[in-house]
Tab-separated table of C-alpha atoms in Angstrom:
chain	number	residue	atom	x	y	z
A	1	MET	CA	120.021	129.254	111.629
A	2	ASP	CA	116.854	131.180	111.750
A	3	THR	CA	116.745	134.604	113.143
A	4	THR	CA	114.138	134.277	115.578
A	5	GLY	CA	116.318	131.989	118.105
A	6	VAL	CA	113.636	129.322	117.816
A	7	ARG	CA	115.178	125.931	116.625
A	8	LEU	CA	113.206	124.262	113.782
A	9	THR	CA	113.603	120.837	115.593
A	10	GLU	CA	111.923	122.177	118.793
A	11	LEU	CA	108.790	122.849	116.874
A	12	VAL	CA	108.244	119.291	115.789
A	13	GLU	CA	107.152	115.994	117.471
A	14	ALA	CA	108.843	113.788	114.751
A	15	ALA	CA	111.588	114.496	112.209
A	16	GLY	CA	112.132	113.776	108.564
A	17	CYS	CA	110.810	110.490	107.223
A	18	ALA	CA	110.303	109.274	110.831
A	19	ALA	CA	107.075	111.371	110.877
A	20	LYS	CA	105.397	108.997	108.396
A	21	ILE	CA	102.152	107.292	109.364
A	22	ALA	CA	102.713	103.998	110.874
A	23	PRO	CA	102.943	101.496	107.989
A	24	GLY	CA	100.237	99.131	109.390
A	25	ALA	CA	97.885	101.905	109.599
A	26	LEU	CA	98.735	103.274	106.139
A	27	ALA	CA	98.376	99.784	104.662
A	28	LYS	CA	94.838	99.428	106.102
A	29	VAL	CA	93.744	102.950	104.817
A	30	LEU	CA	95.131	102.287	101.193
A	31	GLY	CA	93.577	98.894	101.185
A	32	ASP	CA	90.045	100.527	101.751
A	33	LEU	CA	90.495	102.916	98.833
A	34	PRO	CA	88.531	102.388	95.601
A	35	ARG	CA	90.519	101.271	92.569
A	36	THR	CA	89.940	103.313	89.356
A	37	GLU	CA	91.157	101.279	86.379
A	38	ASP	CA	93.168	102.848	83.598
A	39	PRO	CA	95.238	100.727	81.202
A	40	ASN	CA	97.799	103.569	80.783
A	41	LEU	CA	98.537	103.556	84.515
A	42	LEU	CA	101.575	101.193	84.524
A	43	VAL	CA	102.619	101.625	88.284
A	44	GLY	CA	100.168	102.630	91.078
A	45	PHE	CA	100.258	102.265	94.835
A	46	ASP	CA	99.502	98.296	94.861
A	47	ALA	CA	102.988	97.284	95.307
A	48	SER	CA	104.198	100.180	97.476
A	49	ASP	CA	106.287	101.754	94.670
A	50	ASP	CA	108.006	105.110	95.130
A	51	ALA	CA	106.021	106.831	92.377
A	52	CYS	CA	103.207	106.237	89.968
A	53	VAL	CA	104.008	105.849	86.148
A	54	TYR	CA	101.634	106.816	83.370
A	55	ASP	CA	102.164	105.546	79.875
A	56	LEU	CA	102.402	108.431	77.398
A	57	GLY	CA	102.064	106.199	74.260
A	58	ASP	CA	105.371	107.140	72.764
A	59	GLY	CA	107.732	104.986	74.577
A	60	ARG	CA	108.062	107.327	77.623
A	61	GLY	CA	106.187	107.186	81.020
A	62	LEU	CA	105.227	110.153	83.092
A	63	VAL	CA	106.512	109.709	86.600
A	64	GLN	CA	104.671	111.504	89.406
A	65	THR	CA	105.415	111.745	93.210
A	66	CYS	CA	104.902	113.799	96.296
A	67	ASP	CA	106.930	113.920	99.351
A	68	PHE	CA	107.280	116.326	102.348
A	69	PHE	CA	108.057	116.177	106.138
A	70	PRO	CA	109.000	118.236	109.293
A	71	PRO	CA	112.636	119.295	109.847
A	72	MET	CA	115.436	117.091	111.219
A	73	VAL	CA	117.957	119.850	111.314
A	74	ASP	CA	117.744	123.593	112.485
A	75	ASP	CA	119.322	125.141	109.493
A	76	PRO	CA	116.453	126.035	107.140
A	77	PHE	CA	118.457	126.115	103.956
A	78	LEU	CA	119.868	122.624	104.781
A	79	PHE	CA	116.365	121.458	105.484
A	80	GLY	CA	115.192	122.555	102.160
A	81	GLN	CA	118.144	120.774	100.580
A	82	VAL	CA	117.387	117.456	102.247
A	83	ALA	CA	113.546	117.576	101.699
A	84	ALA	CA	114.152	118.276	97.999
A	85	ALA	CA	116.555	115.707	97.644
A	86	ASN	CA	114.267	113.275	99.316
A	87	ALA	CA	111.367	113.911	96.967
A	88	LEU	CA	113.474	113.879	93.844
A	89	SER	CA	114.775	110.344	94.810
A	90	ASP	CA	111.352	108.799	94.064
A	91	VAL	CA	111.648	109.642	90.308
A	92	TYR	CA	115.362	108.357	90.139
A	93	ALA	CA	114.166	105.074	91.956
A	94	MET	CA	111.837	104.402	89.035
A	95	GLY	CA	114.625	104.877	86.484
A	96	GLY	CA	113.530	108.309	85.539
A	97	GLU	CA	114.638	111.921	85.463
A	98	PRO	CA	112.770	114.706	87.369
A	99	LYS	CA	111.735	117.685	85.220
A	100	LEU	CA	109.155	119.877	87.044
A	101	ALA	CA	108.532	120.406	90.872
A	102	LEU	CA	106.031	122.428	92.970
A	103	ASN	CA	106.872	123.496	96.432
A	104	LEU	CA	104.714	122.272	99.409
A	105	LEU	CA	105.307	124.454	102.537
A	106	CYS	CA	103.556	124.378	105.741
A	107	PHE	CA	105.017	127.264	107.966
A	108	PRO	CA	104.302	128.604	111.570
A	109	ASN	CA	103.748	132.257	112.425
A	110	CYS	CA	106.403	132.080	115.130
A	111	LEU	CA	109.150	132.075	112.607
A	112	GLY	CA	110.347	135.009	110.621
A	113	ILE	CA	109.253	134.796	106.778
A	114	GLU	CA	112.963	134.935	105.856
A	115	VAL	CA	113.085	131.407	107.117
A	116	ALA	CA	110.548	130.308	104.697
A	117	GLY	CA	112.709	131.903	101.968
A	118	GLN	CA	115.847	129.990	103.113
A	119	ILE	CA	113.708	126.735	103.080
A	120	LEU	CA	112.622	127.282	99.606
A	121	ALA	CA	116.132	128.426	98.521
A	122	GLY	CA	117.543	125.182	99.779
A	123	GLY	CA	114.909	123.089	97.909
A	124	ALA	CA	115.632	125.154	94.700
A	125	ASP	CA	119.563	124.392	95.062
A	126	ARG	CA	118.784	120.777	95.001
A	127	CYS	CA	116.409	121.130	92.077
A	128	GLN	CA	118.708	123.061	90.030
A	129	LEU	CA	121.278	120.579	90.486
A	130	ALA	CA	119.100	117.852	89.289
A	131	GLY	CA	118.024	119.855	86.285
A	132	CYS	CA	114.526	120.131	87.526
A	133	VAL	CA	112.431	123.247	87.117
A	134	VAL	CA	110.647	124.651	90.268
A	135	ALA	CA	107.443	125.826	88.628
A	136	GLY	CA	105.285	127.049	91.680
A	137	GLY	CA	103.749	125.558	94.669
A	138	HIS	CA	101.452	126.050	97.710
A	139	SER	CA	101.927	127.160	101.295
A	140	ILE	CA	99.727	127.226	104.424
A	141	ASN	CA	100.031	128.312	108.058
A	142	ASP	CA	100.772	125.348	110.347
A	143	HIS	CA	101.934	125.006	113.918
A	144	GLU	CA	104.675	122.743	112.568
A	145	PRO	CA	107.004	123.610	109.740
A	146	LYS	CA	106.863	121.152	107.000
A	147	TYR	CA	108.478	121.266	103.331
A	148	GLY	CA	108.693	118.986	100.353
A	149	LEU	CA	107.957	118.844	96.699
A	150	SER	CA	105.529	117.281	94.146
A	151	VAL	CA	107.829	116.152	91.283
A	152	THR	CA	107.027	115.260	87.693
A	153	GLY	CA	109.580	113.309	85.729
A	154	PHE	CA	109.839	111.107	82.627
A	155	VAL	CA	111.203	107.541	82.048
A	156	GLN	CA	111.927	105.565	78.881
A	157	LEU	CA	109.579	102.425	79.433
A	158	ASP	CA	112.310	100.053	78.484
A	159	GLY	CA	114.265	101.377	81.408
A	160	LEU	CA	111.409	101.594	83.937
A	161	LEU	CA	112.188	100.178	87.334
A	162	ALA	CA	109.799	99.269	90.241
A	163	ASN	CA	109.588	97.108	93.302
A	164	ALA	CA	108.437	94.114	91.251
A	165	GLY	CA	111.132	92.679	89.077
A	166	ALA	CA	113.843	91.210	91.260
A	167	LYS	CA	115.133	87.974	89.973
A	168	VAL	CA	116.355	84.907	91.723
A	169	GLY	CA	120.123	85.091	91.573
A	170	ASP	CA	120.403	89.078	91.531
A	171	ALA	CA	122.847	90.903	93.822
A	172	LEU	CA	121.529	93.552	96.101
A	173	VAL	CA	123.266	96.775	96.077
A	174	LEU	CA	122.785	99.557	98.576
A	175	THR	CA	124.053	103.056	97.411
A	176	LYS	CA	124.110	105.057	100.893
A	177	ALA	CA	124.933	104.135	104.363
A	178	LEU	CA	122.011	103.725	107.036
A	179	GLY	CA	121.469	105.620	110.162
A	180	THR	CA	120.150	109.010	109.364
A	181	GLY	CA	117.074	108.532	111.676
A	182	ILE	CA	119.212	107.564	114.527
A	183	ILE	CA	121.644	110.344	114.027
A	184	THR	CA	119.123	113.076	113.691
A	185	THR	CA	117.240	111.735	116.696
A	186	ALA	CA	120.554	112.085	118.743
A	187	TYR	CA	120.944	115.750	117.353
A	188	LYS	CA	117.348	116.619	118.320
A	189	GLY	CA	117.996	115.181	121.781
A	190	GLY	CA	121.147	117.183	122.225
A	191	LEU	CA	123.636	114.395	122.223
A	192	LEU	CA	125.234	115.529	118.932
A	193	ASP	CA	126.140	119.115	117.755
A	194	GLU	CA	126.175	120.499	114.198
A	195	ALA	CA	129.498	118.790	113.512
A	196	GLY	CA	128.178	115.565	114.798
A	197	VAL	CA	125.095	115.431	112.654
A	198	ARG	CA	126.902	116.310	109.546
A	199	VAL	CA	127.642	112.767	108.627
A	200	ALA	CA	123.902	112.412	108.015
A	201	THR	CA	123.200	115.619	106.485
A	202	ASP	CA	126.026	115.172	103.986
A	203	SER	CA	124.355	111.917	102.880
A	204	MET	CA	120.779	113.247	102.961
A	205	ILE	CA	121.332	116.104	100.647
A	206	ARG	CA	123.074	113.885	98.045
A	207	LEU	CA	121.013	113.278	95.058
A	208	ASN	CA	120.231	109.540	93.986
A	209	ASP	CA	120.936	110.146	90.419
A	210	THR	CA	124.286	108.502	90.578
A	211	VAL	CA	123.084	104.922	89.671
A	212	GLY	CA	121.261	106.276	86.451
A	213	ARG	CA	124.395	108.313	85.415
A	214	VAL	CA	127.124	105.767	85.789
A	215	GLY	CA	125.118	102.538	85.564
A	216	GLY	CA	123.427	102.658	82.253
A	217	ASP	CA	124.833	99.443	80.923
A	218	ILE	CA	124.160	97.515	84.114
A	219	VAL	CA	121.282	95.160	84.025
A	220	ARG	CA	118.998	96.487	86.751
A	221	HIS	CA	115.669	94.405	87.521
A	222	ALA	CA	114.225	96.303	90.481
A	223	CYS	CA	114.813	99.343	92.594
A	224	THR	CA	113.470	101.304	95.528
A	225	ASP	CA	114.804	104.217	97.768
A	226	VAL	CA	115.286	103.403	101.248
A	227	THR	CA	113.281	106.102	103.352
A	228	GLY	CA	110.798	105.995	106.222
A	229	PHE	CA	110.034	102.345	106.273
A	230	SER	CA	113.806	101.419	106.744
A	231	LEU	CA	115.906	98.895	104.812
A	232	MET	CA	113.935	96.113	106.355
A	233	GLY	CA	110.556	97.637	105.350
A	234	HIS	CA	111.430	98.603	101.775
A	235	SER	CA	113.180	95.018	101.442
A	236	CYS	CA	110.025	93.467	102.475
A	237	GLU	CA	108.019	95.398	99.770
A	238	MET	CA	110.534	94.561	97.033
A	239	ALA	CA	110.474	90.920	97.893
A	240	GLU	CA	106.695	90.597	98.131
A	241	ALA	CA	106.184	92.425	95.008
A	242	SER	CA	108.627	90.279	93.150
A	243	GLY	CA	107.588	86.936	94.690
A	244	VAL	CA	111.025	86.333	96.222
A	245	THR	CA	113.192	86.294	99.409
A	246	LEU	CA	115.932	88.931	99.829
A	247	ARG	CA	118.924	87.568	101.942
A	248	ILE	CA	120.825	90.457	103.539
A	249	ASP	CA	124.268	90.098	105.002
A	250	ALA	CA	124.125	92.547	107.986
A	251	ASP	CA	127.861	92.917	108.332
A	252	ALA	CA	127.987	94.062	104.558
A	253	VAL	CA	125.333	96.882	105.084
A	254	PRO	CA	127.168	100.367	105.110
A	255	MET	CA	126.461	102.369	108.448
A	256	LEU	CA	126.919	106.119	109.239
A	257	ASP	CA	129.626	106.795	111.708
A	258	GLY	CA	128.042	106.819	115.098
A	259	ALA	CA	124.794	105.076	114.142
A	260	ARG	CA	125.343	101.933	116.091
A	261	GLU	CA	126.787	103.808	119.065
A	262	MET	CA	123.720	106.051	119.243
A	263	ALA	CA	121.369	103.051	118.861
A	264	ARG	CA	123.011	101.296	121.800
A	265	MET	CA	122.181	104.563	123.808
A	266	GLY	CA	118.464	104.329	122.897
A	267	MET	CA	118.542	107.258	120.310
A	268	LEU	CA	115.847	105.470	118.323
A	269	PRO	CA	113.050	107.497	116.569
A	270	ALA	CA	109.401	106.307	117.009
A	271	GLY	CA	109.399	105.068	113.555
A	272	ALA	CA	111.907	102.558	114.092
A	273	TYR	CA	109.524	100.769	116.557
A	274	ARG	CA	106.662	101.049	114.246
A	275	ASN	CA	108.713	99.663	111.505
A	276	ARG	CA	109.636	96.830	113.711
A	277	ASP	CA	106.209	96.031	114.926
A	278	PHE	CA	104.812	96.017	111.398
A	279	PHE	CA	107.673	94.530	109.213
A	280	GLY	CA	109.363	92.420	111.904
A	281	PRO	CA	107.122	89.360	111.528
A	282	ARG	CA	108.195	89.259	107.924
A	283	VAL	CA	111.767	89.304	108.710
A	284	GLN	CA	113.975	86.324	109.793
A	285	MET	CA	116.683	88.196	111.863
A	286	GLY	CA	119.546	85.894	112.471
A	287	PRO	CA	120.528	85.058	116.024
A	288	ASP	CA	124.110	86.411	115.756
A	289	VAL	CA	122.954	89.865	114.612
A	290	PRO	CA	123.384	92.326	117.458
A	291	LEU	CA	120.504	94.313	118.720
A	292	ASP	CA	122.040	97.676	117.835
A	293	LEU	CA	122.764	96.472	114.254
A	294	ALA	CA	119.248	95.282	113.891
A	295	ASP	CA	118.045	98.699	115.200
A	296	VAL	CA	119.748	100.477	112.322
A	297	LEU	CA	118.231	98.093	109.956
A	298	PHE	CA	114.726	99.182	111.076
A	299	ASP	CA	115.744	102.855	111.219
A	300	PRO	CA	113.547	105.067	109.217
A	301	GLN	CA	115.905	106.896	106.815
A	302	THR	CA	115.312	110.395	105.310
A	303	SER	CA	116.732	110.785	101.811
A	304	GLY	CA	118.368	107.421	102.001
A	305	GLY	CA	120.046	105.513	99.277
A	306	LEU	CA	118.668	103.301	96.502
A	307	LEU	CA	118.399	99.494	97.124
A	308	VAL	CA	118.917	97.871	93.568
A	309	SER	CA	118.460	94.502	92.363
A	310	VAL	CA	121.078	93.847	89.759
A	311	ASP	CA	122.547	90.989	87.505
A	312	ALA	CA	124.985	89.524	89.981
A	313	SER	CA	127.816	89.458	87.361
A	314	GLN	CA	127.715	93.126	87.204
A	315	ALA	CA	127.179	94.149	90.856
A	316	ASP	CA	130.848	94.558	91.692
A	317	ALA	CA	131.165	96.859	88.467
A	318	LEU	CA	128.366	99.022	89.738
A	319	VAL	CA	129.725	99.246	93.252
A	320	SER	CA	133.113	100.281	91.937
A	321	ARG	CA	131.656	103.007	89.793
A	322	LEU	CA	129.575	104.298	92.768
A	323	ARG	CA	132.376	104.430	95.067
A	324	ASP	CA	134.314	106.331	92.334
A	325	GLU	CA	131.639	108.877	92.806
A	326	GLY	CA	132.013	109.044	96.460
A	327	LEU	CA	129.238	106.872	97.638
A	328	PRO	CA	129.634	104.224	100.223
A	329	ALA	CA	127.926	101.559	97.909
A	330	ALA	CA	128.151	97.892	98.739
A	331	VAL	CA	126.621	94.521	97.813
A	332	ILE	CA	124.698	93.598	100.712
A	333	GLY	CA	122.782	90.504	99.819
A	334	GLN	CA	121.192	88.229	97.196
A	335	VAL	CA	117.812	87.429	95.714
A	336	ALA	CA	116.559	83.968	96.580
A	337	GLU	CA	113.596	81.696	95.923
A	338	ARG	CA	110.561	82.779	97.925
A	339	GLY	CA	110.875	81.209	101.451
A	340	GLN	CA	108.988	81.577	104.797
A	341	LYS	CA	109.897	85.012	105.162
A	342	SER	CA	110.240	88.127	102.946
A	343	VAL	CA	113.670	88.975	104.261
A	344	GLU	CA	116.412	86.784	105.954
A	345	VAL	CA	119.129	88.732	107.610
A	346	ARG	CA	122.274	86.815	108.519
């Protein structure tokens, strides 16, 4: 905890990736931006990918991303860990390895400077674990604390992953359980204590490097990390970039303990409603899917897992290896021919 007696979460209106701009508003802004053509830019923002990729001309791509947000927990070191793991995840989602990072810190004067040091130390902890060098950064005064990283990594282009590429017949593997937005909202609202929120924080500080480490021989066709736009939102993006429909088995999706209970109590972050408003018309939600479960499917995740489209014959092997590493991974659906909706949930 910080030494001033001020809770980090008391200083913010929204927490973690739930603080993202509404996807509809963001899509309009991005759609109006001018396009600069460069044949070496292999992946930009056209298909809502997690990072951009630039061809270095030697079989490698440079992967670049940036991510930061307000705190969802009060422990500054833990907040730094979560924010760094979340930013590093964008590189892992592209099939790459993070190598360099720059700190991005917004910090209010009402907190002691030692709190800033603890936040940065938490970020450095996750970067060190990832083998990524923190080489500097930038800080400004702000009335809300915010922290994250700009991350540079590299990927072998024959192993590059993106939203586009999911193939009909593939299986869909999710590596982490859903519900971080709901759990941290309940914590911010005083319904959960430090022990109660730990199920979410333990998940959020976990790096998304595991698929790359244990699944090198698994045929992976597409990948995204599940963050602020929820499983439904990121599934829509993958489906539309790939020209397919993703069919999700709701009962197969791993959920954090307490997430559905908190959803039934109305502990939904504002981002969940924004996600439902924007992505809901592109999702066919089965009539037998309970409302609380559907709420978790639209819950904005902070440092969520990877959604991977893999060769169906290898999906069970990948899940087995991920579970051996302590992840609650599961096959949650299949890739189908394009239908009327981007995502079908049954």
